[in-house]
mmCIF file of C-alpha atoms in Angstrom:
data_model
loop_
_atom_site.group_PDB
_atom_site.id
_atom_site.type_symbol
_atom_site.label_atom_id
_atom_site.label_comp_id
_atom_site.label_asym_id
_atom_site.label_seq_id
_atom_site.Cartn_x
_atom_site.Cartn_y
_atom_site.Cartn_z
ATOM 1 C CA UNK A 1 -14.688 9.967 -8.677
ATOM 2 C CA UNK A 2 -14.811 10.075 -4.876
ATOM 3 C CA UNK A 3 -17.877 12.006 -3.753
ATOM 4 C CA UNK A 4 -18.577 13.598 -0.397
ATOM 5 C CA UNK A 5 -21.806 13.071 1.507
ATOM 6 C CA UNK A 6 -23.336 16.081 3.156
ATOM 7 C CA UNK A 7 -24.134 14.287 6.405
ATOM 8 C CA UNK A 8 -24.473 16.954 9.093
ATOM 9 C CA UNK A 9 -22.008 19.362 7.528
ATOM 10 C CA UNK A 10 -22.922 22.518 5.666
ATOM 11 C CA UNK A 11 -23.035 22.676 1.879
ATOM 12 C CA UNK A 12 -20.514 25.500 2.076
ATOM 13 C CA UNK A 13 -17.920 23.415 3.898
ATOM 14 C CA UNK A 14 -18.385 20.433 1.601
ATOM 15 C CA UNK A 15 -18.014 22.708 -1.425
ATOM 16 C CA UNK A 16 -14.573 23.680 -0.067
ATOM 17 C CA UNK A 17 -13.406 20.077 0.389
ATOM 18 C CA UNK A 18 -14.668 18.746 -2.959
ATOM 19 C CA UNK A 19 -12.274 20.764 -5.201
ATOM 20 C CA UNK A 20 -9.339 19.490 -3.139
ATOM 21 C CA UNK A 21 -10.436 15.865 -3.548
ATOM 22 C CA UNK A 22 -10.935 16.430 -7.274
ATOM 23 C CA UNK A 23 -7.462 17.979 -7.526
ATOM 24 C CA UNK A 24 -5.854 14.986 -5.766
ATOM 25 C CA UNK A 25 -7.714 12.597 -8.034
ATOM 26 C CA UNK A 26 -7.315 14.250 -11.433
ATOM 27 C CA UNK A 27 -4.054 16.198 -11.123
ATOM 28 C CA UNK A 28 -2.086 14.228 -8.524
ATOM 29 C CA UNK A 29 -3.488 10.861 -9.607
ATOM 30 C CA UNK A 30 -4.196 9.570 -6.105
ATOM 31 C CA UNK A 31 -5.988 6.231 -5.850
ATOM 32 C CA UNK A 32 -9.418 5.650 -4.345
ATOM 33 C CA UNK A 33 -8.129 4.273 -1.021
ATOM 34 C CA UNK A 34 -5.828 7.270 -0.506
ATOM 35 C CA UNK A 35 -8.580 9.727 -1.430
ATOM 36 C CA UNK A 36 -10.998 8.120 0.999
ATOM 37 C CA UNK A 37 -8.394 8.255 3.785
ATOM 38 C CA UNK A 38 -7.640 11.936 3.114
ATOM 39 C CA UNK A 39 -11.336 12.737 3.013
ATOM 40 C CA UNK A 40 -12.001 10.962 6.331
ATOM 41 C CA UNK A 41 -9.088 12.756 7.968
ATOM 42 C CA UNK A 42 -10.274 16.242 7.023
ATOM 43 C CA UNK A 43 -13.891 15.497 7.890
ATOM 44 C CA UNK A 44 -12.769 14.200 11.279
ATOM 45 C CA UNK A 45 -11.001 17.504 11.944
ATOM 46 C CA UNK A 46 -14.078 19.374 10.726
ATOM 47 C CA UNK A 47 -16.259 17.432 13.158
ATOM 48 C CA UNK A 48 -13.841 18.211 15.989
ATOM 49 C CA UNK A 49 -13.903 21.937 15.158
ATOM 50 C CA UNK A 50 -17.708 21.934 15.040
ATOM 51 C CA UNK A 51 -17.919 20.260 18.434
ATOM 52 C CA UNK A 52 -15.382 22.596 20.021
ATOM 53 C CA UNK A 53 -16.739 25.748 18.312
ATOM 54 C CA UNK A 54 -13.463 26.419 16.477
ATOM 55 C CA UNK A 55 -13.240 28.115 13.100
ATOM 56 C CA UNK A 56 -12.498 25.205 10.776
ATOM 57 C CA UNK A 57 -10.784 27.391 8.163
ATOM 58 C CA UNK A 58 -8.601 29.322 10.604
ATOM 59 C CA UNK A 59 -6.863 26.827 12.906
ATOM 60 C CA UNK A 60 -3.991 27.952 15.109
ATOM 61 C CA UNK A 61 -1.335 26.153 17.138
ATOM 62 C CA UNK A 62 -3.635 25.786 20.142
ATOM 63 C CA UNK A 63 -6.414 24.219 18.049
ATOM 64 C CA UNK A 64 -4.000 21.684 16.598
ATOM 65 C CA UNK A 65 -2.707 20.852 20.086
ATOM 66 C CA UNK A 66 -6.270 20.271 21.268
ATOM 67 C CA UNK A 67 -6.955 18.099 18.239
ATOM 68 C CA UNK A 68 -3.815 16.022 18.864
ATOM 69 C CA UNK A 69 -4.918 15.560 22.470
ATOM 70 C CA UNK A 70 -8.352 14.484 21.207
ATOM 71 C CA UNK A 71 -6.737 11.877 18.932
ATOM 72 C CA UNK A 72 -4.594 10.667 21.829
ATOM 73 C CA UNK A 73 -7.660 10.250 24.054
ATOM 74 C CA UNK A 74 -9.220 8.145 21.295
ATOM 75 C CA UNK A 75 -6.089 5.946 21.437
ATOM 76 C CA UNK A 76 -5.256 6.310 17.760
ATOM 77 C CA UNK A 77 -1.879 4.940 16.732
ATOM 78 C CA UNK A 78 1.042 7.234 15.956
ATOM 79 C CA UNK A 79 1.040 6.357 12.213
ATOM 80 C CA UNK A 80 -2.689 7.187 12.035
ATOM 81 C CA UNK A 81 -2.183 10.517 13.824
ATOM 82 C CA UNK A 82 0.760 11.324 11.551
ATOM 83 C CA UNK A 83 -1.346 10.612 8.471
ATOM 84 C CA UNK A 84 -4.197 12.805 9.730
ATOM 85 C CA UNK A 85 -1.858 15.738 10.297
ATOM 86 C CA UNK A 86 -0.318 15.152 6.871
ATOM 87 C CA UNK A 87 -3.793 15.173 5.305
ATOM 88 C CA UNK A 88 -4.645 18.454 7.011
ATOM 89 C CA UNK A 89 -1.376 20.039 5.904
ATOM 90 C CA UNK A 90 -2.063 18.955 2.314
ATOM 91 C CA UNK A 91 -5.625 20.289 2.490
ATOM 92 C CA UNK A 92 -4.722 23.711 3.871
ATOM 93 C CA UNK A 93 -1.830 24.110 1.444
ATOM 94 C CA UNK A 94 -4.346 23.555 -1.333
ATOM 95 C CA UNK A 95 -6.674 26.190 0.150
ATOM 96 C CA UNK A 96 -3.796 28.670 0.242
ATOM 97 C CA UNK A 97 -2.806 27.876 -3.318
ATOM 98 C CA UNK A 98 -6.429 28.095 -4.437
ATOM 99 C CA UNK A 99 -6.790 31.400 -2.515
ATOM 100 C CA UNK A 100 -9.770 30.037 -0.564
ATOM 101 C CA UNK A 101 -7.958 31.310 2.514
ATOM 102 C CA UNK A 102 -5.497 34.193 2.449
ATOM 103 C CA UNK A 103 -3.034 33.258 5.177
ATOM 104 C CA UNK A 104 -2.145 30.352 7.471
ATOM 105 C CA UNK A 105 1.018 29.190 9.181
ATOM 106 C CA UNK A 106 1.281 25.562 7.980
ATOM 107 C CA UNK A 107 4.144 24.931 10.442
ATOM 108 C CA UNK A 108 1.475 24.404 13.122
ATOM 109 C CA UNK A 109 0.795 20.971 11.612
ATOM 110 C CA UNK A 110 3.472 18.943 13.374
ATOM 111 C CA UNK A 111 3.236 15.178 13.246
ATOM 112 C CA UNK A 112 4.424 12.908 16.045
ATOM 113 C CA UNK A 113 7.815 11.309 15.478
ATOM 114 C CA UNK A 114 7.560 7.800 14.122
ATOM 115 C CA UNK A 115 9.897 4.906 14.625
ATOM 116 C CA UNK A 116 11.518 4.155 11.304
ATOM 117 C CA UNK A 117 10.401 0.705 10.167
ATOM 118 C CA UNK A 118 12.532 -1.114 7.641
ATOM 119 C CA UNK A 119 10.940 -3.534 5.174
ATOM 120 C CA UNK A 120 11.345 -7.120 6.330
ATOM 121 C CA UNK A 121 12.440 -9.584 3.709
ATOM 122 C CA UNK A 122 12.284 -13.377 3.525
ATOM 123 C CA UNK A 123 15.109 -15.730 2.645
ATOM 124 C CA UNK A 124 14.832 -16.890 -0.980
ATOM 125 C CA UNK A 125 15.063 -20.548 0.079
ATOM 126 C CA UNK A 126 12.054 -20.096 2.360
ATOM 127 C CA UNK A 127 10.069 -18.486 -0.458
ATOM 128 C CA UNK A 128 10.892 -21.444 -2.722
ATOM 129 C CA UNK A 129 9.855 -23.824 0.056
ATOM 130 C CA UNK A 130 6.496 -22.070 0.397
ATOM 131 C CA UNK A 131 5.835 -22.029 -3.359
ATOM 132 C CA UNK A 132 6.596 -25.715 -3.813
ATOM 133 C CA UNK A 133 4.561 -26.728 -0.768
ATOM 134 C CA UNK A 134 1.439 -25.322 -2.431
ATOM 135 C CA UNK A 135 1.593 -28.060 -5.072
ATOM 136 C CA UNK A 136 1.111 -30.762 -2.424
ATOM 137 C CA UNK A 137 -1.603 -28.992 -0.402
ATOM 138 C CA UNK A 138 -4.811 -30.978 0.130
ATOM 139 C CA UNK A 139 -7.073 -28.475 -1.605
ATOM 140 C CA UNK A 140 -8.510 -28.304 -5.086
ATOM 141 C CA UNK A 141 -5.506 -28.466 -7.408
ATOM 142 C CA UNK A 142 -6.596 -25.357 -9.325
ATOM 143 C CA UNK A 143 -6.820 -23.330 -6.086
ATOM 144 C CA UNK A 144 -3.286 -24.356 -5.142
ATOM 145 C CA UNK A 145 -2.063 -23.324 -8.587
ATOM 146 C CA UNK A 146 -4.000 -20.046 -8.367
ATOM 147 C CA UNK A 147 -2.455 -19.094 -5.031
ATOM 148 C CA UNK A 148 0.980 -20.123 -6.277
ATOM 149 C CA UNK A 149 0.553 -17.959 -9.384
ATOM 150 C CA UNK A 150 -0.400 -14.940 -7.263
ATOM 151 C CA UNK A 151 2.598 -15.455 -4.993
ATOM 152 C CA UNK A 152 4.876 -15.788 -8.010
ATOM 153 C CA UNK A 153 3.699 -12.377 -9.200
ATOM 154 C CA UNK A 154 4.396 -10.873 -5.764
ATOM 155 C CA UNK A 155 7.860 -12.362 -5.376
ATOM 156 C CA UNK A 156 8.922 -12.752 -9.004
ATOM 157 C CA UNK A 157 7.631 -9.411 -10.294
ATOM 158 C CA UNK A 158 7.346 -7.303 -7.133
ATOM 159 C CA UNK A 159 3.624 -6.630 -7.532
ATOM 160 C CA UNK A 160 1.426 -5.361 -4.727
ATOM 161 C CA UNK A 161 -1.340 -7.820 -3.931
ATOM 162 C CA UNK A 162 -3.926 -5.288 -5.158
ATOM 163 C CA UNK A 163 -2.066 -5.022 -8.478
ATOM 164 C CA UNK A 164 -1.926 -8.786 -8.950
ATOM 165 C CA UNK A 165 -5.619 -9.285 -8.171
ATOM 166 C CA UNK A 166 -6.708 -6.400 -10.403
ATOM 167 C CA UNK A 167 -5.217 -8.038 -13.501
ATOM 168 C CA UNK A 168 -7.701 -9.046 -16.186
ATOM 169 C CA UNK A 169 -7.351 -12.302 -18.110
ATOM 170 C CA UNK A 170 -6.345 -10.420 -21.259
ATOM 171 C CA UNK A 171 -3.477 -8.923 -19.223
ATOM 172 C CA UNK A 172 -2.233 -12.334 -18.051
ATOM 173 C CA UNK A 173 1.570 -12.622 -18.182
ATOM 174 C CA UNK A 174 2.487 -14.468 -21.355
ATOM 175 C CA UNK A 175 5.610 -12.875 -22.810
ATOM 176 C CA UNK A 176 8.710 -11.139 -21.544
ATOM 177 C CA UNK A 177 6.960 -8.077 -20.086
ATOM 178 C CA UNK A 178 3.925 -7.280 -17.963
ATOM 179 C CA UNK A 179 2.254 -3.858 -17.895
ATOM 180 C CA UNK A 180 0.748 -3.078 -14.480
ATOM 181 C CA UNK A 181 -1.504 -0.249 -13.335
ATOM 182 C CA UNK A 182 -0.163 0.811 -9.948
ATOM 183 C CA UNK A 183 -0.673 3.555 -7.389
ATOM 184 C CA UNK A 184 -1.633 6.970 -8.717
ATOM 185 C CA UNK A 185 -3.065 5.299 -11.847
ATOM 186 C CA UNK A 186 0.474 5.024 -13.238
ATOM 187 C CA UNK A 187 1.524 2.188 -15.519
ATOM 188 C CA UNK A 188 4.872 0.459 -15.292
ATOM 189 C CA UNK A 189 6.445 -2.343 -17.319
ATOM 190 C CA UNK A 190 8.001 -5.277 -15.501
ATOM 191 C CA UNK A 191 10.204 -8.004 -17.058
ATOM 192 C CA UNK A 192 8.874 -11.482 -16.452
ATOM 193 C CA UNK A 193 10.512 -14.760 -15.527
ATOM 194 C CA UNK A 194 9.263 -17.820 -17.489
ATOM 195 C CA UNK A 195 8.213 -19.488 -14.224
ATOM 196 C CA UNK A 196 5.631 -16.713 -13.671
ATOM 197 C CA UNK A 197 4.059 -17.172 -17.097
ATOM 198 C CA UNK A 198 4.068 -20.959 -16.668
ATOM 199 C CA UNK A 199 2.516 -20.652 -13.211
ATOM 200 C CA UNK A 200 -0.363 -18.500 -14.455
ATOM 201 C CA UNK A 201 -0.910 -20.816 -17.441
ATOM 202 C CA UNK A 202 -1.048 -23.878 -15.160
ATOM 203 C CA UNK A 203 -3.716 -22.148 -13.066
ATOM 204 C CA UNK A 204 -5.804 -21.145 -16.103
ATOM 205 C CA UNK A 205 -5.581 -24.649 -17.599
ATOM 206 C CA UNK A 206 -7.138 -26.165 -14.469
ATOM 207 C CA UNK A 207 -9.536 -23.365 -13.503
ATOM 208 C CA UNK A 208 -13.083 -24.846 -13.667
ATOM 209 C CA UNK A 209 -14.673 -21.495 -14.549
ATOM 210 C CA UNK A 210 -14.841 -19.718 -17.877
ATOM 211 C CA UNK A 211 -12.483 -16.810 -17.234
ATOM 212 C CA UNK A 212 -13.623 -13.930 -19.458
ATOM 213 C CA UNK A 213 -11.010 -11.889 -21.317
ATOM 214 C CA UNK A 214 -12.295 -8.659 -19.743
ATOM 215 C CA UNK A 215 -12.930 -10.314 -16.394
ATOM 216 C CA UNK A 216 -10.564 -10.770 -13.432
ATOM 217 C CA UNK A 217 -7.660 -13.144 -14.029
ATOM 218 C CA UNK A 218 -7.840 -14.691 -10.556
ATOM 219 C CA UNK A 219 -11.172 -16.092 -9.404
ATOM 220 C CA UNK A 220 -12.452 -17.191 -6.022
ATOM 221 C CA UNK A 221 -13.710 -20.651 -5.090
ATOM 222 C CA UNK A 222 -17.209 -19.885 -6.415
ATOM 223 C CA UNK A 223 -16.105 -18.049 -9.523
ATOM 224 C CA UNK A 224 -16.294 -14.504 -8.161
ATOM 225 C CA UNK A 225 -13.543 -11.953 -7.698
ATOM 226 C CA UNK A 226 -10.704 -13.272 -5.553
ATOM 227 C CA UNK A 227 -10.430 -11.388 -2.263
ATOM 228 C CA UNK A 228 -6.976 -10.276 -1.018
ATOM 229 C CA UNK A 229 -7.928 -11.742 2.344
ATOM 230 C CA UNK A 230 -7.923 -15.258 0.830
ATOM 231 C CA UNK A 231 -4.273 -14.889 -0.197
ATOM 232 C CA UNK A 232 -3.369 -13.300 3.139
ATOM 233 C CA UNK A 233 -4.957 -16.224 4.970
ATOM 234 C CA UNK A 234 -3.167 -18.716 2.737
ATOM 235 C CA UNK A 235 0.195 -17.128 3.484
ATOM 236 C CA UNK A 236 -0.646 -17.170 7.214
ATOM 237 C CA UNK A 237 -1.325 -20.908 7.024
ATOM 238 C CA UNK A 238 1.949 -21.512 5.201
ATOM 239 C CA UNK A 239 3.740 -19.476 7.843
ATOM 240 C CA UNK A 240 2.470 -21.725 10.638
ATOM 241 C CA UNK A 241 2.856 -25.006 8.760
ATOM 242 C CA UNK A 242 6.373 -24.359 7.446
ATOM 243 C CA UNK A 243 7.733 -22.369 10.382
ATOM 244 C CA UNK A 244 8.305 -19.232 8.312
ATOM 245 C CA UNK A 245 9.246 -15.916 9.977
ATOM 246 C CA UNK A 246 6.455 -14.039 11.769
ATOM 247 C CA UNK A 247 6.658 -11.178 9.264
ATOM 248 C CA UNK A 248 5.830 -13.472 6.331
ATOM 249 C CA UNK A 249 2.938 -11.752 4.551
ATOM 250 C CA UNK A 250 2.028 -11.216 0.886
ATOM 251 C CA UNK A 251 3.635 -7.776 1.069
ATOM 252 C CA UNK A 252 6.827 -9.278 2.513
ATOM 253 C CA UNK A 253 7.172 -11.226 -0.743
ATOM 254 C CA UNK A 254 7.322 -7.896 -2.586
ATOM 255 C CA UNK A 255 9.992 -6.723 -0.119
ATOM 256 C CA UNK A 256 11.919 -9.933 -0.764
ATOM 257 C CA UNK A 257 11.786 -9.225 -4.509
ATOM 258 C CA UNK A 258 13.446 -5.834 -3.941
ATOM 259 C CA UNK A 259 16.058 -6.868 -1.381
ATOM 260 C CA UNK A 260 17.131 -9.942 -3.354
ATOM 261 C CA UNK A 261 17.554 -7.824 -6.495
ATOM 262 C CA UNK A 262 19.584 -5.288 -4.532
ATOM 263 C CA UNK A 263 21.751 -8.035 -3.023
ATOM 264 C CA UNK A 264 22.380 -9.310 -6.545
ATOM 265 C CA UNK A 265 23.733 -5.932 -7.639
ATOM 266 C CA UNK A 266 20.640 -4.331 -9.189
ATOM 267 C CA UNK A 267 20.640 -0.554 -9.589
ATOM 268 C CA UNK A 268 18.495 1.345 -7.062
ATOM 269 C CA UNK A 269 16.831 3.389 -9.818
ATOM 270 C CA UNK A 270 15.881 0.202 -11.645
ATOM 271 C CA UNK A 271 14.343 -1.236 -8.473
ATOM 272 C CA UNK A 272 12.411 2.009 -7.974
ATOM 273 C CA UNK A 273 10.937 1.653 -11.460
ATOM 274 C CA UNK A 274 10.097 -2.025 -10.961
ATOM 275 C CA UNK A 275 8.345 -1.361 -7.646
ATOM 276 C CA UNK A 276 6.488 1.694 -8.932
ATOM 277 C CA UNK A 277 7.775 4.024 -6.203
ATOM 278 C CA UNK A 278 7.237 7.697 -7.015
ATOM 279 C CA UNK A 279 10.112 8.708 -4.738
ATOM 280 C CA UNK A 280 13.607 7.233 -4.646
ATOM 281 C CA UNK A 281 13.694 7.808 -0.880
ATOM 282 C CA UNK A 282 11.043 5.094 -0.508
ATOM 283 C CA UNK A 283 13.199 2.627 -2.424
ATOM 284 C CA UNK A 284 16.308 3.611 -0.465
ATOM 285 C CA UNK A 285 14.845 1.900 2.606
ATOM 286 C CA UNK A 286 16.033 -1.344 1.033
ATOM 287 C CA UNK A 287 19.639 -0.199 1.220
ATOM 288 C CA UNK A 288 19.128 0.162 4.988
ATOM 289 C CA UNK A 289 17.944 -3.439 5.077
ATOM 290 C CA UNK A 290 21.046 -4.570 3.226
ATOM 291 C CA UNK A 291 23.335 -2.541 5.491
ATOM 292 C CA UNK A 292 21.726 -4.168 8.529
ATOM 293 C CA UNK A 293 22.271 -7.635 7.036
ATOM 294 C CA UNK A 294 25.871 -6.790 6.172
ATOM 295 C CA UNK A 295 26.539 -5.522 9.696
ATOM 296 C CA UNK A 296 25.112 -8.701 11.242
ATOM 297 C CA UNK A 297 27.140 -10.849 8.867
ATOM 298 C CA UNK A 298 30.308 -8.875 9.618
ATOM 299 C CA UNK A 299 29.859 -9.241 13.365
ATOM 300 C CA UNK A 300 29.150 -12.942 13.030
ATOM 301 C CA UNK A 301 32.151 -13.983 10.932
ATOM 302 C CA UNK A 302 34.883 -11.343 11.261
ATOM 303 C CA UNK A 303 37.708 -12.665 13.464
ATOM 304 C CA UNK A 304 38.136 -9.300 15.218
ATOM 305 C CA UNK A 305 34.446 -8.788 15.992
#
């Protein structure tokens, strides 16, 4: 459960925010990172209202304009500002639904327009090149196999890096399916390729530590929990050494999983389920990627282009 510290804010104000956080956690199933971000966003607005002597529970269009100007002066990025406004809109909608406040025009919460970013994929041949290069790296053999196993889960099963590193040994991929706990504390089942199971087994066979059944599947160099930053750094090194695209990151491997399935004729609904997207509109971004690739290909090879 995410708890709120009183800090310099009144008990009354905190008592208003806490039910909202509890609702997002227990009813909506939001994860800890999302809850913490929402909480920070609302508390930031509360601090602004306190400083400017505004009524926190009765904002109007002018207050929101002043707040947006405040965020701009602090040089916050557009995505961050958009998320803060979204958090406030969610919070005040809850207060209206909960009848904590009687009336409020939620249309005052207008986010800045964001440039639509499409997921960037990686060519399958480049992914294969990166995976095989790990075998010949001049590190401890078990570390190479560990990093390769993690990357296989990202590209071969479409896992988020947090999902892969949260797996316990007893949940290690061994059969045809893998059950993963994703965002919103929702489980999903993912079919497995034999190469993924073999890759994880190779890592476990060489791992010098006694990996406990209830402990993390992937361990760090000293036997502790493996940090996502280690995998991110490893992918960065591969990017420089192999001349991979600048957008090559662990998350790009998950994008590659989706776009390569779509290119192969996979159904969009199936990809949504495999990725664990709650909304189909999120998954539909991959069709935009494919359309862009098709347009480039058409222009490059069509005789009338």
